mmCIF file of C-alpha atoms in Angstrom:
data_model
loop_
_atom_site.group_PDB
_atom_site.id
_atom_site.type_symbol
_atom_site.label_atom_id
_atom_site.label_comp_id
_atom_site.label_asym_id
_atom_site.label_seq_id
_atom_site.Cartn_x
_atom_site.Cartn_y
_atom_site.Cartn_z
ATOM 1 C CA ASP A 29 -50.390 -20.446 12.892
ATOM 2 C CA THR A 30 -50.410 -17.461 15.633
ATOM 3 C CA GLU A 31 -48.708 -15.245 12.602
ATOM 4 C CA VAL A 32 -49.309 -11.961 11.525
ATOM 5 C CA THR A 33 -47.215 -11.402 8.002
ATOM 6 C CA GLN A 34 -46.112 -8.544 6.766
ATOM 7 C CA THR A 35 -44.230 -7.994 3.302
ATOM 8 C CA PRO A 36 -42.198 -6.139 2.420
ATOM 9 C CA LYS A 37 -39.814 -6.125 5.541
ATOM 10 C CA HIS A 38 -37.963 -2.888 4.458
ATOM 11 C CA LEU A 39 -39.015 -0.476 1.844
ATOM 12 C CA VAL A 40 -37.613 2.800 0.213
ATOM 13 C CA MET A 41 -39.953 4.464 -2.012
ATOM 14 C CA GLY A 42 -39.843 7.935 -4.119
ATOM 15 C CA MET A 43 -42.315 10.428 -3.499
ATOM 16 C CA THR A 44 -43.529 10.069 -6.868
ATOM 17 C CA ASN A 45 -43.738 6.473 -6.455
ATOM 18 C CA LYS A 46 -46.679 3.819 -5.740
ATOM 19 C CA LYS A 47 -46.327 1.070 -3.386
ATOM 20 C CA SER A 48 -48.403 -1.073 -1.693
ATOM 21 C CA LEU A 49 -47.901 -2.883 1.694
ATOM 22 C CA LYS A 50 -49.607 -6.443 2.677
ATOM 23 C CA CYS A 51 -50.491 -8.214 5.352
ATOM 24 C CA GLU A 52 -51.736 -11.650 5.879
ATOM 25 C CA GLN A 53 -52.829 -14.156 8.942
ATOM 26 C CA HIS A 54 -55.026 -17.287 8.871
ATOM 27 C CA MET A 55 -56.060 -17.364 12.048
ATOM 28 C CA GLY A 56 -60.156 -16.519 11.837
ATOM 29 C CA HIS A 57 -59.350 -12.558 12.593
ATOM 30 C CA ARG A 58 -62.130 -10.867 11.726
ATOM 31 C CA ALA A 59 -60.866 -7.735 12.756
ATOM 32 C CA MET A 60 -57.436 -5.949 11.375
ATOM 33 C CA TYR A 61 -55.684 -3.102 11.619
ATOM 34 C CA TRP A 62 -52.947 -1.147 10.309
ATOM 35 C CA TYR A 63 -50.781 1.079 12.659
ATOM 36 C CA LYS A 64 -48.093 3.825 12.209
ATOM 37 C CA GLN A 65 -45.287 4.158 14.636
ATOM 38 C CA LYS A 66 -42.471 6.949 13.954
ATOM 39 C CA ALA A 67 -39.106 6.065 15.822
ATOM 40 C CA LYS A 68 -39.378 6.356 19.927
ATOM 41 C CA LYS A 69 -43.365 6.689 19.504
ATOM 42 C CA PRO A 70 -46.289 4.457 20.150
ATOM 43 C CA PRO A 71 -48.103 3.024 17.183
ATOM 44 C CA GLU A 72 -51.060 5.179 16.490
ATOM 45 C CA LEU A 73 -54.109 3.614 14.786
ATOM 46 C CA MET A 74 -54.746 4.205 11.092
ATOM 47 C CA PHE A 75 -57.453 2.136 10.148
ATOM 48 C CA VAL A 76 -59.531 -0.668 11.436
ATOM 49 C CA TYR A 77 -61.493 -3.048 8.985
ATOM 50 C CA SER A 78 -64.149 -5.401 10.959
ATOM 51 C CA TYR A 79 -65.746 -8.703 8.581
ATOM 52 C CA GLU A 80 -63.928 -7.017 5.786
ATOM 53 C CA LYS A 81 -65.564 -3.216 5.974
ATOM 54 C CA LEU A 82 -63.449 -0.276 6.893
ATOM 55 C CA SER A 83 -64.827 0.660 10.643
ATOM 56 C CA ILE A 84 -62.615 3.266 11.446
ATOM 57 C CA ASN A 85 -60.160 5.712 9.770
ATOM 58 C CA GLU A 86 -58.144 7.559 12.384
ATOM 59 C CA SER A 87 -58.326 11.057 9.710
ATOM 60 C CA VAL A 88 -55.584 9.662 7.631
ATOM 61 C CA PRO A 89 -54.524 11.136 4.222
ATOM 62 C CA SER A 90 -55.816 10.345 1.307
ATOM 63 C CA ARG A 91 -52.526 9.299 -0.048
ATOM 64 C CA PHE A 92 -53.471 6.151 2.220
ATOM 65 C CA SER A 93 -55.494 4.074 0.652
ATOM 66 C CA PRO A 94 -56.471 0.652 2.751
ATOM 67 C CA GLU A 95 -58.042 -2.175 1.345
ATOM 68 C CA CYS A 96 -59.422 -5.801 2.500
ATOM 69 C CA PRO A 97 -60.107 -8.045 -0.121
ATOM 70 C CA ASN A 98 -60.458 -10.544 1.794
ATOM 71 C CA SER A 99 -60.840 -12.130 5.545
ATOM 72 C CA SER A 100 -57.057 -12.855 5.389
ATOM 73 C CA LEU A 101 -55.736 -9.975 3.855
ATOM 74 C CA LEU A 102 -54.983 -6.478 4.486
ATOM 75 C CA ASN A 103 -52.851 -4.119 1.893
ATOM 76 C CA LEU A 104 -52.443 -0.375 2.524
ATOM 77 C CA HIS A 105 -51.623 1.544 -1.214
ATOM 78 C CA LEU A 106 -49.274 4.326 -1.083
ATOM 79 C CA HIS A 107 -49.355 6.695 -3.414
ATOM 80 C CA ALA A 108 -47.768 10.334 -3.535
ATOM 81 C CA LEU A 109 -45.723 10.005 -0.066
ATOM 82 C CA GLN A 110 -43.765 12.803 2.022
ATOM 83 C CA PRO A 111 -40.629 12.282 3.949
ATOM 84 C CA GLU A 112 -42.650 12.380 7.437
ATOM 85 C CA ASP A 113 -44.280 9.731 6.333
ATOM 86 C CA SER A 114 -41.217 7.402 6.377
ATOM 87 C CA ALA A 115 -42.218 5.204 9.869
ATOM 88 C CA LEU A 116 -42.588 1.589 10.724
ATOM 89 C CA TYR A 117 -46.116 0.102 9.858
ATOM 90 C CA LEU A 118 -48.032 -2.058 11.874
ATOM 91 C CA CYS A 119 -50.598 -4.779 10.859
ATOM 92 C CA ALA A 120 -52.289 -6.572 13.648
ATOM 93 C CA SER A 121 -55.932 -8.858 13.759
ATOM 94 C CA SER A 122 -57.839 -9.884 16.425
ATOM 95 C CA HIS A 123 -60.476 -12.359 16.702
ATOM 96 C CA HIS A 124 -63.501 -9.615 16.426
ATOM 97 C CA LEU A 125 -63.569 -5.748 17.179
ATOM 98 C CA SER A 126 -64.056 -6.704 21.059
ATOM 99 C CA ALA A 127 -61.726 -4.856 23.870
ATOM 100 C CA GLN A 128 -60.861 -8.227 25.293
ATOM 101 C CA ASP A 129 -59.551 -9.410 22.428
ATOM 102 C CA GLU A 130 -55.753 -9.623 22.307
ATOM 103 C CA ALA A 131 -54.561 -8.212 19.153
ATOM 104 C CA PHE A 132 -51.383 -10.032 17.121
ATOM 105 C CA PHE A 133 -48.951 -7.949 15.696
ATOM 106 C CA GLY A 134 -47.062 -8.181 12.653
ATOM 107 C CA GLN A 135 -43.087 -7.460 12.383
ATOM 108 C CA GLY A 136 -44.369 -4.093 10.444
ATOM 109 C CA THR A 137 -42.670 -2.888 7.691
ATOM 110 C CA ARG A 138 -40.023 -0.367 7.818
ATOM 111 C CA LEU A 139 -40.757 2.667 5.157
ATOM 112 C CA THR A 140 -38.469 5.311 4.077
ATOM 113 C CA VAL A 141 -39.660 8.105 1.946
ATOM 114 C CA VAL A 142 -37.233 9.846 -0.118
ATOM 115 C CA GLY B 3 -61.085 10.520 26.591
ATOM 116 C CA ASP B 4 -59.064 7.811 26.636
ATOM 117 C CA SER B 5 -55.276 7.595 28.015
ATOM 118 C CA VAL B 6 -52.480 5.545 28.768
ATOM 119 C CA THR B 7 -49.586 7.383 31.159
ATOM 120 C CA GLN B 8 -45.870 5.383 31.426
ATOM 121 C CA MET B 9 -43.414 5.801 33.269
ATOM 122 C CA GLU B 10 -40.474 7.852 31.402
ATOM 123 C CA GLY B 11 -37.598 5.619 30.611
ATOM 124 C CA PRO B 12 -34.960 4.507 29.799
ATOM 125 C CA VAL B 13 -34.651 2.378 32.438
ATOM 126 C CA THR B 14 -31.022 0.411 32.669
ATOM 127 C CA LEU B 15 -31.184 -2.497 35.237
ATOM 128 C CA SER B 16 -28.368 -4.986 36.222
ATOM 129 C CA GLU B 17 -29.845 -8.866 35.738
ATOM 130 C CA GLU B 18 -31.443 -10.096 38.871
ATOM 131 C CA ALA B 19 -33.160 -6.823 39.783
ATOM 132 C CA PHE B 20 -36.626 -6.168 40.556
ATOM 133 C CA LEU B 21 -38.481 -4.497 37.871
ATOM 134 C CA THR B 22 -41.394 -2.086 38.269
ATOM 135 C CA ILE B 23 -42.732 -0.059 35.187
ATOM 136 C CA ASN B 24 -45.575 2.450 36.712
ATOM 137 C CA CYS B 25 -48.495 2.598 34.144
ATOM 138 C CA THR B 26 -52.051 4.596 34.605
ATOM 139 C CA TYR B 27 -54.820 5.373 32.906
ATOM 140 C CA THR B 28 -57.530 7.677 32.225
ATOM 141 C CA ALA B 29 -61.170 5.780 30.456
ATOM 142 C CA THR B 30 -64.673 6.594 29.967
ATOM 143 C CA GLY B 31 -65.768 2.586 30.675
ATOM 144 C CA TYR B 32 -64.328 -0.619 32.266
ATOM 145 C CA PRO B 33 -61.597 -0.820 29.783
ATOM 146 C CA SER B 34 -59.000 -3.855 29.315
ATOM 147 C CA LEU B 35 -55.571 -3.382 29.818
ATOM 148 C CA PHE B 36 -52.511 -4.924 28.066
ATOM 149 C CA TRP B 37 -48.668 -4.543 28.110
ATOM 150 C CA TYR B 38 -46.698 -5.265 25.241
ATOM 151 C CA VAL B 39 -43.719 -5.772 24.626
ATOM 152 C CA GLN B 40 -41.228 -4.855 21.008
ATOM 153 C CA TYR B 41 -37.695 -6.108 20.638
ATOM 154 C CA PRO B 42 -35.233 -4.598 18.993
ATOM 155 C CA GLY B 43 -36.702 -4.535 14.976
ATOM 156 C CA GLU B 44 -39.623 -6.431 15.426
ATOM 157 C CA GLY B 45 -43.371 -5.554 16.021
ATOM 158 C CA LEU B 46 -45.180 -5.885 19.279
ATOM 159 C CA GLN B 47 -45.919 -9.373 21.028
ATOM 160 C CA LEU B 48 -48.692 -8.999 23.955
ATOM 161 C CA LEU B 49 -47.046 -9.858 27.430
ATOM 162 C CA LEU B 50 -49.934 -10.120 29.659
ATOM 163 C CA LYS B 51 -53.557 -8.254 29.979
ATOM 164 C CA ALA B 52 -56.719 -8.391 32.590
ATOM 165 C CA THR B 53 -59.778 -7.764 31.424
ATOM 166 C CA LYS B 54 -61.628 -7.038 34.413
ATOM 167 C CA ALA B 55 -60.484 -5.600 37.798
ATOM 168 C CA ASP B 56 -58.710 -7.288 40.687
ATOM 169 C CA ASP B 57 -56.908 -9.463 37.554
ATOM 170 C CA LYS B 58 -53.869 -10.069 37.820
ATOM 171 C CA GLY B 59 -52.102 -10.557 34.454
ATOM 172 C CA SER B 60 -48.659 -12.891 34.190
ATOM 173 C CA ASN B 61 -47.096 -14.369 31.706
ATOM 174 C CA LYS B 62 -42.614 -15.046 31.695
ATOM 175 C CA GLY B 63 -42.489 -13.706 35.555
ATOM 176 C CA PHE B 64 -43.792 -10.915 34.276
ATOM 177 C CA GLU B 65 -47.480 -9.545 36.394
ATOM 178 C CA ALA B 66 -49.649 -6.992 36.931
ATOM 179 C CA THR B 67 -52.270 -6.383 39.031
ATOM 180 C CA TYR B 68 -55.927 -4.335 37.551
ATOM 181 C CA ARG B 69 -56.452 -1.663 40.247
ATOM 182 C CA LYS B 70 -59.675 -0.016 39.416
ATOM 183 C CA GLU B 71 -59.570 2.262 42.234
ATOM 184 C CA THR B 72 -56.506 3.571 41.619
ATOM 185 C CA THR B 73 -56.815 3.458 37.803
ATOM 186 C CA SER B 74 -53.397 1.477 36.882
ATOM 187 C CA PHE B 75 -51.722 -1.697 36.191
ATOM 188 C CA HIS B 76 -48.133 -1.304 36.686
ATOM 189 C CA LEU B 77 -45.841 -4.001 35.551
ATOM 190 C CA GLU B 78 -43.529 -6.013 37.866
ATOM 191 C CA LYS B 79 -40.836 -8.701 37.976
ATOM 192 C CA GLY B 80 -38.858 -9.719 40.385
ATOM 193 C CA SER B 81 -35.621 -10.588 38.816
ATOM 194 C CA VAL B 82 -35.096 -9.535 35.210
ATOM 195 C CA GLN B 83 -32.488 -11.086 32.423
ATOM 196 C CA VAL B 84 -30.617 -9.075 29.969
ATOM 197 C CA SER B 85 -32.769 -10.923 27.158
ATOM 198 C CA ASP B 86 -35.828 -8.566 28.725
ATOM 199 C CA SER B 87 -34.586 -5.507 27.481
ATOM 200 C CA ALA B 88 -36.959 -4.402 25.170
ATOM 201 C CA VAL B 89 -39.537 -1.171 24.795
ATOM 202 C CA TYR B 90 -42.547 -2.062 26.991
ATOM 203 C CA PHE B 91 -45.846 -0.061 25.976
ATOM 204 C CA CYS B 92 -49.086 -0.521 28.663
ATOM 205 C CA ALA B 93 -52.211 -0.167 26.116
ATOM 206 C CA LEU B 94 -56.290 0.054 26.691
ATOM 207 C CA SER B 95 -59.088 -1.014 24.833
ATOM 208 C CA GLU B 96 -62.455 0.271 25.913
ATOM 209 C CA PRO B 97 -65.703 -2.093 25.265
ATOM 210 C CA GLY B 98 -67.451 -1.831 22.112
ATOM 211 C CA ALA B 99 -64.300 -1.384 20.048
ATOM 212 C CA ASN B 100 -60.396 -2.810 20.479
ATOM 213 C CA ASN B 101 -58.994 0.106 19.640
ATOM 214 C CA LEU B 102 -56.074 -0.162 21.690
ATOM 215 C CA PHE B 103 -54.184 3.384 23.192
ATOM 216 C CA PHE B 104 -50.741 3.233 24.010
ATOM 217 C CA GLY B 105 -48.975 4.524 26.413
ATOM 218 C CA THR B 106 -45.559 6.481 25.330
ATOM 219 C CA GLY B 107 -43.585 3.233 26.060
ATOM 220 C CA THR B 108 -40.911 2.593 28.172
ATOM 221 C CA ARG B 109 -37.252 1.086 27.284
ATOM 222 C CA LEU B 110 -35.559 -1.364 29.294
ATOM 223 C CA THR B 111 -32.175 -2.139 29.180
ATOM 224 C CA VAL B 112 -30.673 -5.245 31.558
ATOM 225 C CA ILE B 113 -26.805 -4.898 31.978
ATOM 226 C CA PRO B 114 -24.760 -8.304 32.947
#
């Protein structure tokens, strides 16, 4: 199994809603990542978890709250989002937090905030 | 700081044409270099990588060589196919962290 699975694929939410994005991998990877990708732009790093501990938070607003309940799962909890938060949210994983390790990406959740 | 500069797109080629997408980088250490491809509506897939100077990464007919002297990692393919139409991202990762820095992406369209 060499896949990173993200659910849901599409999500439309209002600015007062609370929702969660989910990411799962069964490759035994110990580093997991959330990226945000706006249309026609490169992915931008949001969070990095290493061995289930938050390693990097790229100054992301608190309305985005990551959670890593175990080594296979990574969640992103969303609350009080703004329309400008609409984007493709990509999850990725790698063996370890190492420059040489390939990052495997999921297909993403396309989020629309209305 | 680290950065990746990629050739502006979009690039439109006829099938079987030769492809070059330029990528240069700035890094404080000795980074690993990657090319990722994103097909329409999908996430990113690793196309190839190189982890040290003079390494050549190759996959599916694509090649790129890590050139430390010119800080470049240009992507090439001798004969493109319609199925190669996608957005290509050059990226780097510094030792000690797998924080990928991406270039702006180059959209390639191959026409029959």
